[in-house]
Amino acid sequence: MIHVRFPDQDTEERAIGFLAGRFSFKSFEDGTTLVPEAALGAMASEGITFTVAGPAAYEQAVGTNFCFH
């Protein structure tokens, strides 16, 4: 799982809409979103701009608070 950041709220909302139903993810209050590595290429293909903030800590990657759609 990878932490990503979006440049603005509109892009984040677009990304969340895209991710829902395709990938598991979790958004954090610090502005990062945790996504599986496979989601990176998919978001890029959709023209969604993001910055990779780094890999998730083990505790975050195995958490049970992911959105599954």
XYZ file of C-alpha atoms in Angstrom:
69
model
C 0.000 0.000 0.000
C 1.221 3.457 -0.934
C 0.437 6.914 0.487
C -0.424 9.489 -2.181
C -1.346 13.181 -2.045
C -3.540 15.070 -4.459
C -2.869 18.686 -5.453
C -6.320 19.961 -4.453
C -9.709 18.959 -3.077
C -11.313 18.613 -6.519
C -8.641 16.181 -7.668
C -8.925 14.215 -4.436
C -12.696 13.909 -4.856
C -12.258 12.800 -8.477
C -9.679 10.218 -7.401
C -11.881 8.867 -4.602
C -14.741 8.536 -7.070
C -12.473 6.669 -9.460
C -11.035 4.390 -6.774
C -14.424 3.445 -5.329
C -15.498 0.128 -6.771
C -12.081 -0.544 -8.296
C -9.553 -0.541 -5.454
C -9.502 -0.540 -1.677
C -8.309 2.749 -0.179
C -8.271 4.836 2.964
C -8.101 8.626 3.300
C -6.364 10.197 6.276
C -6.896 13.566 7.967
C -3.336 14.598 7.075
C -4.354 14.758 3.406
C -2.857 11.468 2.292
C -4.734 8.554 0.808
C -3.563 4.970 1.083
C -3.954 2.997 -2.149
C -2.655 -0.310 -3.510
C 0.322 -0.045 -5.852
C -1.839 -1.138 -8.810
C -4.001 1.955 -8.358
C -1.089 4.269 -9.209
C -0.992 3.327 -12.877
C -4.766 3.290 -13.125
C -5.057 6.809 -11.683
C -2.291 8.061 -13.967
C -4.062 6.546 -16.991
C -7.191 8.462 -15.990
C -5.226 11.718 -15.868
C -5.522 12.038 -12.099
C -2.586 14.042 -10.741
C -0.993 12.808 -7.519
C 2.300 12.696 -5.667
C 3.617 9.547 -4.042
C 4.252 10.289 -0.365
C 5.787 6.883 0.402
C 4.921 3.364 1.450
C 2.463 2.659 4.232
C 3.572 1.463 7.631
C 2.697 -2.152 8.301
C 0.006 -1.160 10.808
C -1.690 1.050 8.239
C -1.489 -1.547 5.478
C -3.202 -4.229 7.539
C -5.834 -1.975 9.137
C -9.501 -2.847 8.870
C -10.776 0.651 8.059
C -10.505 0.442 4.269
C -13.377 1.291 1.967
C -14.329 -1.755 -0.046
C -16.834 -1.168 -2.794
